[in-house]
Short mmCIF file of C-alpha atoms in Angstrom, two decimals:
data_model
loop_
_atom_site.label_atom_id
_atom_site.label_comp_id
_atom_site.label_asym_id
_atom_site.label_seq_id
_atom_site.Cartn_x
_atom_site.Cartn_y
_atom_site.Cartn_z
CA UNK A 1 32.26 13.58 -10.81
CA UNK A 2 35.20 12.36 -8.76
CA UNK A 3 35.13 9.23 -6.77
CA UNK A 4 36.87 9.71 -3.19
CA UNK A 5 36.52 6.38 -1.65
CA UNK A 6 35.57 2.85 -2.41
CA UNK A 7 34.66 -0.20 -0.45
CA UNK A 8 33.20 -3.43 -1.03
CA UNK A 9 30.41 -3.99 1.64
CA UNK A 10 29.63 -7.54 2.71
CA UNK A 11 27.18 -9.24 0.16
CA UNK A 12 29.04 -7.74 -2.67
CA UNK A 13 27.66 -4.08 -3.22
CA UNK A 14 30.25 -1.76 -4.08
CA UNK A 15 30.11 1.48 -2.36
CA UNK A 16 31.78 4.57 -3.53
CA UNK A 17 31.83 8.09 -2.25
CA UNK A 18 32.11 10.82 -4.88
CA UNK A 19 32.00 14.55 -5.36
CA UNK A 20 30.25 16.34 -7.96
CA UNK A 21 31.83 20.00 -7.87
CA UNK A 22 31.22 20.70 -4.14
CA UNK A 23 28.49 18.25 -3.55
CA UNK A 24 29.27 15.06 -1.75
CA UNK A 25 27.58 11.86 -2.76
CA UNK A 26 27.48 8.10 -2.41
CA UNK A 27 27.05 5.58 -5.23
CA UNK A 28 26.13 1.86 -4.42
CA UNK A 29 26.32 -0.57 -7.35
CA UNK A 30 25.37 -4.33 -7.36
CA UNK A 31 27.61 -7.35 -8.00
CA UNK A 32 30.79 -8.74 -6.84
CA UNK A 33 34.35 -8.07 -7.45
CA UNK A 34 34.74 -11.27 -9.58
CA UNK A 35 31.55 -10.54 -11.56
CA UNK A 36 31.22 -6.85 -12.52
CA UNK A 37 27.52 -6.00 -13.11
CA UNK A 38 25.63 -5.55 -16.11
CA UNK A 39 24.35 -1.88 -16.71
CA UNK A 40 21.93 -1.46 -13.94
CA UNK A 41 18.71 0.71 -13.41
CA UNK A 42 19.35 3.46 -11.11
CA UNK A 43 17.27 4.50 -7.97
CA UNK A 44 18.01 8.13 -6.50
CA UNK A 45 17.74 7.74 -2.78
CA UNK A 46 16.24 10.91 -1.34
CA UNK A 47 16.57 11.93 2.34
CA UNK A 48 16.10 15.00 4.50
CA UNK A 49 19.70 16.05 4.41
CA UNK A 50 22.78 15.09 6.46
CA UNK A 51 24.60 12.04 4.60
CA UNK A 52 26.52 11.15 7.80
CA UNK A 53 23.56 11.04 10.21
CA UNK A 54 21.26 9.26 7.68
CA UNK A 55 24.03 6.76 6.41
CA UNK A 56 22.67 3.71 8.37
CA UNK A 57 19.26 4.11 6.95
CA UNK A 58 20.58 5.03 3.22
CA UNK A 59 22.81 2.18 3.13
CA UNK A 60 20.10 -0.11 4.21
CA UNK A 61 17.99 1.12 1.37
CA UNK A 62 20.87 0.88 -1.15
CA UNK A 63 21.51 -2.75 -0.05
CA UNK A 64 17.74 -3.59 -0.50
CA UNK A 65 17.92 -1.99 -3.94
CA UNK A 66 21.01 -3.81 -4.92
CA UNK A 67 19.42 -7.05 -4.03
CA UNK A 68 16.93 -6.29 -6.63
CA UNK A 69 19.65 -5.53 -9.10
CA UNK A 70 19.38 -1.81 -8.97
CA UNK A 71 22.34 0.52 -8.50
CA UNK A 72 21.37 3.43 -5.85
CA UNK A 73 22.83 6.83 -5.46
CA UNK A 74 22.40 9.88 -3.20
CA UNK A 75 23.93 13.44 -2.86
CA UNK A 76 24.00 15.85 0.02
CA UNK A 77 21.20 18.45 -0.05
CA UNK A 78 22.07 22.03 -0.07
CA UNK A 79 22.41 23.63 3.47
CA UNK A 80 22.85 20.26 4.86
CA UNK A 81 25.80 17.90 6.26
CA UNK A 82 29.17 19.45 5.36
CA UNK A 83 27.64 21.95 2.98
CA UNK A 84 27.57 25.65 3.68
CA UNK A 85 24.35 26.90 5.45
CA UNK A 86 22.02 29.29 4.14
CA UNK A 87 21.04 32.14 6.68
CA UNK A 88 17.59 32.27 5.19
CA UNK A 89 16.91 28.58 5.40
CA UNK A 90 18.24 28.35 8.92
CA UNK A 91 15.96 31.22 9.97
CA UNK A 92 12.89 29.57 8.38
CA UNK A 93 13.81 26.19 9.84
CA UNK A 94 14.05 27.92 13.54
CA UNK A 95 10.58 29.45 12.74
CA UNK A 96 9.14 26.13 11.81
CA UNK A 97 10.38 24.59 14.94
CA UNK A 98 9.29 27.39 17.17
CA UNK A 99 5.75 27.06 15.54
CA UNK A 100 5.70 23.31 15.92
CA UNK A 101 6.81 23.52 19.61
CA UNK A 102 4.27 25.86 20.41
CA UNK A 103 1.57 23.64 18.88
CA UNK A 104 0.67 26.61 16.35
CA UNK A 105 -0.56 25.95 12.88
CA UNK A 106 2.48 26.19 10.46
CA UNK A 107 2.17 29.36 8.32
CA UNK A 108 2.48 28.94 4.52
CA UNK A 109 4.99 31.51 4.51
CA UNK A 110 7.52 29.61 6.72
CA UNK A 111 6.98 26.61 4.51
CA UNK A 112 7.55 28.49 1.43
CA UNK A 113 10.84 30.36 2.82
CA UNK A 114 12.26 26.62 3.83
CA UNK A 115 11.24 24.67 0.86
CA UNK A 116 11.02 26.56 -2.10
CA UNK A 117 14.55 27.65 -2.22
CA UNK A 118 15.74 24.15 -1.32
CA UNK A 119 13.99 22.82 -4.48
CA UNK A 120 15.16 25.50 -6.70
CA UNK A 121 18.88 24.34 -5.57
CA UNK A 122 18.57 20.84 -5.21
CA UNK A 123 16.72 19.79 -8.32
CA UNK A 124 19.30 21.12 -10.76
CA UNK A 125 21.87 19.30 -8.38
CA UNK A 126 20.08 16.00 -8.67
CA UNK A 127 19.71 16.50 -12.52
CA UNK A 128 23.64 17.24 -12.68
CA UNK A 129 24.35 13.91 -10.59
CA UNK A 130 21.92 12.15 -13.05
CA UNK A 131 24.00 13.27 -15.96
CA UNK A 132 27.22 12.10 -14.23
CA UNK A 133 25.98 8.91 -13.04
CA UNK A 134 24.25 7.76 -16.25
CA UNK A 135 27.48 8.35 -17.99
CA UNK A 136 28.97 5.44 -16.06
CA UNK A 137 29.09 2.13 -18.01
CA UNK A 138 27.61 0.46 -14.91
CA UNK A 139 24.66 2.32 -14.79
CA UNK A 140 22.16 1.87 -17.43
CA UNK A 141 18.79 3.43 -16.60
CA UNK A 142 15.77 3.60 -16.29
CA UNK A 143 15.66 5.82 -13.34
CA UNK A 144 13.60 5.87 -10.12
CA UNK A 145 13.52 8.56 -7.28
CA UNK A 146 12.72 7.26 -3.79
CA UNK A 147 12.17 9.07 -0.58
CA UNK A 148 12.12 12.63 0.74
CA UNK A 149 12.25 15.60 0.63
CA UNK A 150 8.88 15.07 -1.28
CA UNK A 151 8.92 18.54 -2.64
CA UNK A 152 12.12 17.78 -4.30
CA UNK A 153 10.76 14.41 -5.58
CA UNK A 154 7.65 16.33 -7.11
CA UNK A 155 9.69 18.77 -8.89
CA UNK A 156 12.21 16.22 -10.25
CA UNK A 157 9.35 13.96 -11.27
CA UNK A 158 7.65 16.95 -13.09
CA UNK A 159 10.55 18.31 -14.82
CA UNK A 160 13.14 15.29 -15.41
CA UNK A 161 12.04 13.01 -18.05
CA UNK A 162 14.75 10.45 -17.36
CA UNK A 163 12.92 9.84 -13.82
CA UNK A 164 10.25 7.18 -14.88
CA UNK A 165 8.88 6.17 -11.37
CA UNK A 166 8.86 7.75 -7.94
CA UNK A 167 8.37 6.59 -4.33
CA UNK A 168 7.59 9.54 -2.37
CA UNK A 169 7.45 9.95 1.40
CA UNK A 170 4.62 12.18 2.12
CA UNK A 171 6.23 13.11 5.52
CA UNK A 172 7.52 16.83 5.19
CA UNK A 173 5.78 20.04 4.07
CA UNK A 174 4.84 20.97 0.60
CA UNK A 175 4.48 24.55 -0.60
CA UNK A 176 0.88 24.89 -1.80
CA UNK A 177 2.17 26.34 -5.08
CA UNK A 178 3.74 22.96 -5.58
CA UNK A 179 0.26 21.19 -5.65
CA UNK A 180 -0.08 22.59 -9.24
CA UNK A 181 3.45 20.88 -10.03
CA UNK A 182 1.95 17.65 -8.57
CA UNK A 183 -0.76 17.95 -11.09
CA UNK A 184 1.79 17.86 -14.01
CA UNK A 185 3.54 14.61 -12.59
CA UNK A 186 2.40 11.67 -14.78
CA UNK A 187 4.74 8.99 -14.01
CA UNK A 188 3.81 5.97 -11.76
CA UNK A 189 4.01 6.89 -8.03
CA UNK A 190 3.91 4.97 -4.89
CA UNK A 191 3.26 7.51 -1.91
CA UNK A 192 4.03 6.70 1.79
CA UNK A 193 1.94 8.30 4.49
CA UNK A 194 2.65 7.98 8.31
CA UNK A 195 -1.07 8.33 9.60
CA UNK A 196 0.03 9.92 12.81
CA UNK A 197 3.04 12.03 11.45
CA UNK A 198 3.76 14.58 14.15
CA UNK A 199 4.96 17.35 11.95
CA UNK A 200 2.73 16.83 8.61
CA UNK A 201 -0.86 17.45 8.10
CA UNK A 202 -2.71 14.22 7.03
CA UNK A 203 -5.38 15.91 5.11
CA UNK A 204 -2.87 17.95 3.05
CA UNK A 205 -1.01 14.69 2.37
CA UNK A 206 -4.17 12.90 1.15
CA UNK A 207 -4.93 16.13 -1.05
CA UNK A 208 -1.50 16.02 -2.48
CA UNK A 209 -2.04 12.59 -3.50
CA UNK A 210 -5.18 13.21 -5.00
CA UNK A 211 -3.55 16.06 -6.96
CA UNK A 212 -0.82 14.05 -8.67
CA UNK A 213 -1.69 13.67 -12.37
CA UNK A 214 -0.33 10.04 -12.66
CA UNK A 215 -2.86 7.38 -13.77
CA UNK A 216 -0.96 4.86 -11.68
CA UNK A 217 -0.60 6.12 -8.43
CA UNK A 218 -0.66 4.10 -4.94
CA UNK A 219 -0.87 5.42 -1.34
CA UNK A 220 0.46 3.17 1.27
CA UNK A 221 -0.61 4.82 4.71
CA UNK A 222 0.73 2.94 7.88
CA UNK A 223 0.28 3.75 11.58
CA UNK A 224 2.59 5.69 13.53
CA UNK A 225 4.82 8.82 13.41
CA UNK A 226 7.31 10.17 11.13
CA UNK A 227 10.25 7.85 11.77
CA UNK A 228 7.81 4.79 12.17
CA UNK A 229 7.83 3.62 8.33
CA UNK A 230 7.35 -0.23 8.74
CA UNK A 231 10.18 -2.35 7.44
CA UNK A 232 8.08 -4.14 4.96
CA UNK A 233 7.63 -0.88 3.10
CA UNK A 234 11.20 -1.42 1.97
CA UNK A 235 10.37 -4.36 0.12
CA UNK A 236 7.11 -3.05 -1.25
CA UNK A 237 9.17 -0.16 -2.58
CA UNK A 238 11.57 -2.60 -4.33
CA UNK A 239 8.51 -4.47 -5.94
CA UNK A 240 7.14 -1.06 -7.15
CA UNK A 241 10.51 -0.12 -8.89
CA UNK A 242 10.79 -3.76 -10.08
CA UNK A 243 7.48 -3.21 -12.04
CA UNK A 244 8.66 -0.14 -13.55
CA UNK A 245 12.40 -0.05 -13.79
CA UNK A 246 12.94 -3.32 -15.32
CA UNK B 1 -19.46 -30.44 5.51
CA UNK B 2 -20.21 -32.59 2.45
CA UNK B 3 -17.95 -32.55 -0.57
CA UNK B 4 -19.91 -32.66 -3.63
CA UNK B 5 -17.31 -32.51 -6.47
CA UNK B 6 -13.59 -32.56 -6.87
CA UNK B 7 -11.04 -31.51 -9.50
CA UNK B 8 -7.26 -31.04 -9.69
CA UNK B 9 -6.56 -27.65 -11.51
CA UNK B 10 -3.48 -27.42 -13.47
CA UNK B 11 -0.56 -26.49 -11.16
CA UNK B 12 -1.77 -28.99 -8.66
CA UNK B 13 -4.34 -27.16 -6.63
CA UNK B 14 -7.18 -29.49 -5.39
CA UNK B 15 -10.66 -27.60 -5.89
CA UNK B 16 -13.55 -29.16 -3.94
CA UNK B 17 -17.01 -27.97 -4.10
CA UNK B 18 -19.08 -28.57 -0.81
CA UNK B 19 -22.18 -28.00 0.92
CA UNK B 20 -22.55 -26.84 4.41
CA UNK B 21 -26.05 -27.59 5.18
CA UNK B 22 -27.79 -25.47 2.46
CA UNK B 23 -24.85 -23.39 1.97
CA UNK B 24 -22.54 -23.96 -1.11
CA UNK B 25 -18.86 -23.40 -1.02
CA UNK B 26 -15.61 -24.10 -2.66
CA UNK B 27 -12.28 -25.29 -0.89
CA UNK B 28 -8.94 -24.94 -2.61
CA UNK B 29 -5.97 -26.71 -1.10
CA UNK B 30 -2.25 -26.44 -2.56
CA UNK B 31 -0.10 -29.52 -3.38
CA UNK B 32 -0.29 -32.18 -5.89
CA UNK B 33 -1.75 -35.55 -6.25
CA UNK B 34 1.46 -37.32 -5.56
CA UNK B 35 2.59 -35.11 -2.69
CA UNK B 36 -0.31 -34.39 -0.33
CA UNK B 37 0.24 -31.08 1.45
CA UNK B 38 1.12 -30.47 4.98
CA UNK B 39 -1.57 -28.78 7.21
CA UNK B 40 -1.81 -25.20 5.60
CA UNK B 41 -2.85 -21.81 6.69
CA UNK B 42 -6.35 -20.85 5.54
CA UNK B 43 -7.53 -17.68 3.83
CA UNK B 44 -11.29 -17.07 3.85
CA UNK B 45 -12.24 -15.63 0.40
CA UNK B 46 -14.79 -12.83 0.84
CA UNK B 47 -16.78 -11.72 -2.20
CA UNK B 48 -20.05 -9.47 -2.92
CA UNK B 49 -22.02 -12.56 -3.27
CA UNK B 50 -22.79 -14.92 -6.51
CA UNK B 51 -20.15 -17.94 -6.49
CA UNK B 52 -20.76 -18.66 -10.17
CA UNK B 53 -20.46 -15.08 -11.46
CA UNK B 54 -17.39 -14.49 -9.23
CA UNK B 55 -15.69 -17.79 -9.86
CA UNK B 56 -12.98 -16.62 -12.40
CA UNK B 57 -11.90 -14.04 -9.79
CA UNK B 58 -12.21 -16.28 -6.71
CA UNK B 59 -10.17 -18.89 -8.29
CA UNK B 60 -7.45 -16.63 -9.50
CA UNK B 61 -7.29 -15.40 -5.81
CA UNK B 62 -7.15 -19.09 -4.53
CA UNK B 63 -4.38 -19.92 -6.97
CA UNK B 64 -2.16 -17.08 -5.95
CA UNK B 65 -2.87 -17.93 -2.32
CA UNK B 66 -2.02 -21.70 -2.95
CA UNK B 67 1.31 -20.48 -4.58
CA UNK B 68 2.17 -19.16 -1.29
CA UNK B 69 1.21 -22.37 0.56
CA UNK B 70 -2.26 -21.17 1.89
CA UNK B 71 -5.40 -23.02 1.49
CA UNK B 72 -8.49 -20.92 0.61
CA UNK B 73 -12.34 -21.13 0.95
CA UNK B 74 -15.28 -19.27 0.32
CA UNK B 75 -19.20 -19.69 0.83
CA UNK B 76 -22.04 -18.28 -0.79
CA UNK B 77 -23.59 -15.34 0.94
CA UNK B 78 -27.22 -15.51 2.07
CA UNK B 79 -29.55 -14.12 -0.75
CA UNK B 80 -27.02 -14.52 -3.31
CA UNK B 81 -26.47 -16.91 -6.07
CA UNK B 82 -28.64 -20.11 -5.61
CA UNK B 83 -29.63 -19.29 -1.98
CA UNK B 84 -32.99 -18.09 -1.56
CA UNK B 85 -33.73 -14.20 -1.80
CA UNK B 86 -34.90 -12.19 1.08
CA UNK B 87 -37.61 -9.82 0.26
CA UNK B 88 -36.36 -7.28 2.65
CA UNK B 89 -32.60 -7.25 1.10
CA UNK B 90 -34.14 -7.23 -2.56
CA UNK B 91 -36.02 -4.10 -1.55
CA UNK B 92 -33.06 -2.37 0.09
CA UNK B 93 -31.00 -3.22 -2.85
CA UNK B 94 -33.44 -1.89 -5.34
CA UNK B 95 -33.78 1.42 -3.03
CA UNK B 96 -29.81 1.64 -3.22
CA UNK B 97 -29.73 1.35 -6.97
CA UNK B 98 -32.50 3.88 -7.35
CA UNK B 99 -30.59 6.30 -5.22
CA UNK B 100 -27.19 5.76 -6.86
CA UNK B 101 -28.72 6.02 -10.42
CA UNK B 102 -30.62 9.28 -9.47
CA UNK B 103 -27.19 10.52 -8.16
CA UNK B 104 -28.77 10.95 -4.64
CA UNK B 105 -26.66 10.48 -1.49
CA UNK B 106 -27.46 7.26 -0.12
CA UNK B 107 -29.71 7.37 3.20
CA UNK B 108 -28.20 5.57 6.14
CA UNK B 109 -31.36 3.77 6.39
CA UNK B 110 -30.96 2.00 3.17
CA UNK B 111 -27.67 0.87 4.22
CA UNK B 112 -28.53 -0.49 7.56
CA UNK B 113 -31.38 -2.52 5.79
CA UNK B 114 -29.21 -3.99 3.23
CA UNK B 115 -26.11 -4.60 5.24
CA UNK B 116 -26.90 -5.35 8.74
CA UNK B 117 -29.20 -8.34 8.30
CA UNK B 118 -26.55 -9.52 5.66
CA UNK B 119 -23.84 -9.34 8.67
CA UNK B 120 -26.05 -10.81 11.05
CA UNK B 121 -26.74 -14.07 9.02
CA UNK B 122 -23.53 -14.49 7.05
CA UNK B 123 -20.99 -14.17 10.02
CA UNK B 124 -22.39 -17.20 12.00
CA UNK B 125 -22.11 -19.03 8.53
CA UNK B 126 -18.59 -18.22 8.11
CA UNK B 127 -17.82 -19.30 11.62
CA UNK B 128 -19.52 -22.54 11.04
CA UNK B 129 -17.74 -23.00 7.83
CA UNK B 130 -14.41 -22.26 9.86
CA UNK B 131 -15.33 -24.99 12.39
CA UNK B 132 -15.76 -27.59 9.51
CA UNK B 133 -12.71 -26.26 7.53
CA UNK B 134 -10.44 -26.51 10.41
CA UNK B 135 -11.44 -30.11 11.34
CA UNK B 136 -9.95 -31.19 8.09
CA UNK B 137 -6.45 -32.49 8.48
CA UNK B 138 -5.34 -30.59 5.44
CA UNK B 139 -5.96 -27.31 6.89
CA UNK B 140 -3.81 -26.23 9.80
CA UNK B 141 -4.60 -22.58 10.55
CA UNK B 142 -3.82 -19.73 11.18
CA UNK B 143 -6.80 -18.16 9.37
CA UNK B 144 -6.94 -14.83 7.35
CA UNK B 145 -10.01 -13.26 5.87
CA UNK B 146 -9.73 -11.55 2.53
CA UNK B 147 -12.03 -9.26 0.56
CA UNK B 148 -15.52 -8.11 0.63
CA UNK B 149 -18.31 -7.45 1.84
CA UNK B 150 -16.12 -5.47 4.20
CA UNK B 151 -18.90 -5.18 6.78
CA UNK B 152 -18.84 -8.90 7.08
CA UNK B 153 -15.16 -8.72 7.46
CA UNK B 154 -15.30 -6.24 10.14
CA UNK B 155 -17.61 -8.16 12.05
CA UNK B 156 -15.72 -11.52 11.66
CA UNK B 157 -12.56 -9.65 12.51
CA UNK B 158 -14.23 -8.25 15.73
CA UNK B 159 -15.72 -11.41 16.95
CA UNK B 160 -13.85 -14.56 15.76
CA UNK B 161 -10.71 -15.07 17.51
CA UNK B 162 -9.49 -17.66 15.10
CA UNK B 163 -9.09 -14.93 12.31
CA UNK B 164 -5.74 -13.55 12.82
CA UNK B 165 -5.23 -11.03 9.96
CA UNK B 166 -7.63 -9.57 7.52
CA UNK B 167 -7.22 -7.95 3.84
CA UNK B 168 -10.36 -5.80 3.53
CA UNK B 169 -11.68 -3.96 0.66
CA UNK B 170 -13.35 -0.71 1.44
CA UNK B 171 -15.54 -0.87 -1.57
CA UNK B 172 -19.07 -1.50 -0.28
CA UNK B 173 -21.17 0.51 2.24
CA UNK B 174 -20.47 0.19 5.84
CA UNK B 175 -23.46 0.97 8.23
CA UNK B 176 -22.36 3.71 10.84
CA UNK B 177 -23.04 1.66 13.84
CA UNK B 178 -20.40 -0.78 12.76
CA UNK B 179 -17.53 1.99 13.08
CA UNK B 180 -17.92 1.21 16.83
CA UNK B 181 -17.17 -2.59 15.96
CA UNK B 182 -14.17 -1.42 13.74
CA UNK B 183 -12.77 0.24 16.97
CA UNK B 184 -12.78 -3.20 18.63
CA UNK B 185 -10.88 -4.85 15.66
CA UNK B 186 -7.15 -5.26 16.98
CA UNK B 187 -5.74 -7.81 14.29
CA UNK B 188 -3.27 -6.76 11.58
CA UNK B 189 -5.26 -5.27 8.64
CA UNK B 190 -4.39 -4.50 5.20
CA UNK B 191 -7.40 -2.14 3.50
CA UNK B 192 -7.73 -1.67 0.00
CA UNK B 193 -9.42 1.60 -1.35
CA UNK B 194 -10.12 2.55 -4.95
CA UNK B 195 -9.97 6.15 -4.95
CA UNK B 196 -12.58 6.92 -7.50
CA UNK B 197 -15.11 4.11 -6.38
CA UNK B 198 -18.29 5.07 -8.06
CA UNK B 199 -20.55 3.71 -5.26
CA UNK B 200 -18.51 4.29 -2.38
CA UNK B 201 -17.75 7.30 -0.36
CA UNK B 202 -13.87 7.92 0.02
CA UNK B 203 -14.09 10.10 3.04
CA UNK B 204 -16.18 7.32 5.00
CA UNK B 205 -13.45 4.76 3.83
CA UNK B 206 -10.79 7.00 5.18
CA UNK B 207 -12.70 7.45 8.48
CA UNK B 208 -13.34 3.77 8.61
CA UNK B 209 -9.66 3.04 8.08
CA UNK B 210 -8.91 5.40 11.16
CA UNK B 211 -11.36 3.96 13.13
CA UNK B 212 -9.94 0.22 13.22
CA UNK B 213 -8.26 -0.35 16.71
CA UNK B 214 -5.41 -2.39 14.95
CA UNK B 215 -1.83 -1.06 15.76
CA UNK B 216 -0.53 -2.64 12.48
CA UNK B 217 -2.92 -1.41 9.83
CA UNK B 218 -1.94 -0.25 6.10
CA UNK B 219 -4.13 1.37 3.52
CA UNK B 220 -3.53 0.80 0.10
CA UNK B 221 -5.33 3.38 -2.04
CA UNK B 222 -5.24 2.87 -5.89
CA UNK B 223 -6.58 4.87 -8.72
CA UNK B 224 -9.80 3.97 -10.50
CA UNK B 225 -13.26 2.59 -9.89
CA UNK B 226 -14.63 -0.49 -7.98
CA UNK B 227 -13.38 -3.02 -10.26
CA UNK B 228 -10.29 -1.64 -10.96
CA UNK B 229 -8.04 -3.13 -8.19
CA UNK B 230 -4.66 -3.23 -9.81
CA UNK B 231 -3.24 -6.94 -10.21
CA UNK B 232 -0.16 -6.21 -8.23
CA UNK B 233 -2.62 -5.97 -5.10
CA UNK B 234 -2.96 -9.75 -5.18
CA UNK B 235 0.77 -10.37 -4.78
CA UNK B 236 0.63 -7.50 -2.03
CA UNK B 237 -2.09 -9.29 -0.20
CA UNK B 238 -0.21 -12.69 -0.40
CA UNK B 239 2.89 -10.98 1.30
CA UNK B 240 0.75 -9.43 4.00
CA UNK B 241 -0.71 -12.85 4.81
CA UNK B 242 2.76 -14.33 4.43
CA UNK B 243 3.92 -12.05 7.19
CA UNK B 244 0.95 -12.84 9.51
CA UNK B 245 -0.21 -16.53 8.82
CA UNK B 246 3.21 -18.20 8.71
#
């Protein structure tokens, strides 16, 4: 992991851009220049891809996490932002948009072609990022995963023992084969659902919540569409992680 | 309203038992003997009936509310605790238990016989209690309703303009005719659902959440049975009321 830039945000959060091989990422750590922080628990900040476009929302989440004493980090998804596109994924995305615009139900095959390769590539990358981040003296663990793409979060929660709690946004498509992986997830979960999400099937999201194997799992369903997650859920998420990462 | 006893709990909360005509109730107000509190917002603490049996849970909820600066009050439900029984309600309750024990689906007629007369009697009583409570100098409003019986909360939220937010526990039967009343509710809601509630139909609870007319409504679904609401939902409830009653 190579740090490529560094700035101190107002409030004292240190923001550092890095690259992990070809993958760009951002790390935020709490504290101030005069008082370097104790090793902090880490929240992996998931997103739908496109670090530049997502930056305002990502930094807001990182600031909220830092206010609770958490470090936060994110990396670019394969095929997004400045990373090379995959022709197959672009085709699947085009097929998805065509189906949604035509008001058709989305074929399972499209979801599989779009999401499964993403999960296969992204999850090892997040795990490699975790190796690098946990080797920093300012990061102490434990580790939480927060956000979407939910299929990435499911796989990561199922296979990565260092992730000990996850806040998942049930706002994107999940291949049906991944419901079996959801049953293998046993860590504490908080799942966000937007009740009127345009591009997401409410019943499938409820079925997915039901499928998770975790003994402690909480569903927070709010009104509105995909981008309408209420601001108070940020605070609720921090409280969830405070219960499980401290 | 006649106060019949008074004690100062540790932590400074003043607990007073009262009677409103024949109806017993309890009022908790925050503050200490040396510093009487400013007029406080009020949370009406709903419950399934039986003040004595419910007291430990009620006082815990009242203490949590008082810690946030809220007064809290509750009254006994008709036909519960020391109040006279209704033969018809007792019969409906017996029929309900028989159906549940036999593993049968519960007939709508039983629910109607059990819940509708309760709502008809209880809601005017809660409103009369509200008249009396809001006339006290230490209670300033605004007012929230918290808990079950959810059918009582629905009717109260639909007809009582002084109730400005409600935290409802979707843990008891709701007559189908009350779904129409739910559509008329427009105040901010937080709805608790126990995912594996033995005596409650999950799909009906989700349908009820969907039916509420409120623009701001949040569902918190947690694992476990009827009595397994996690402790952290107490804090989440206080934060909901802090957003809407302050």
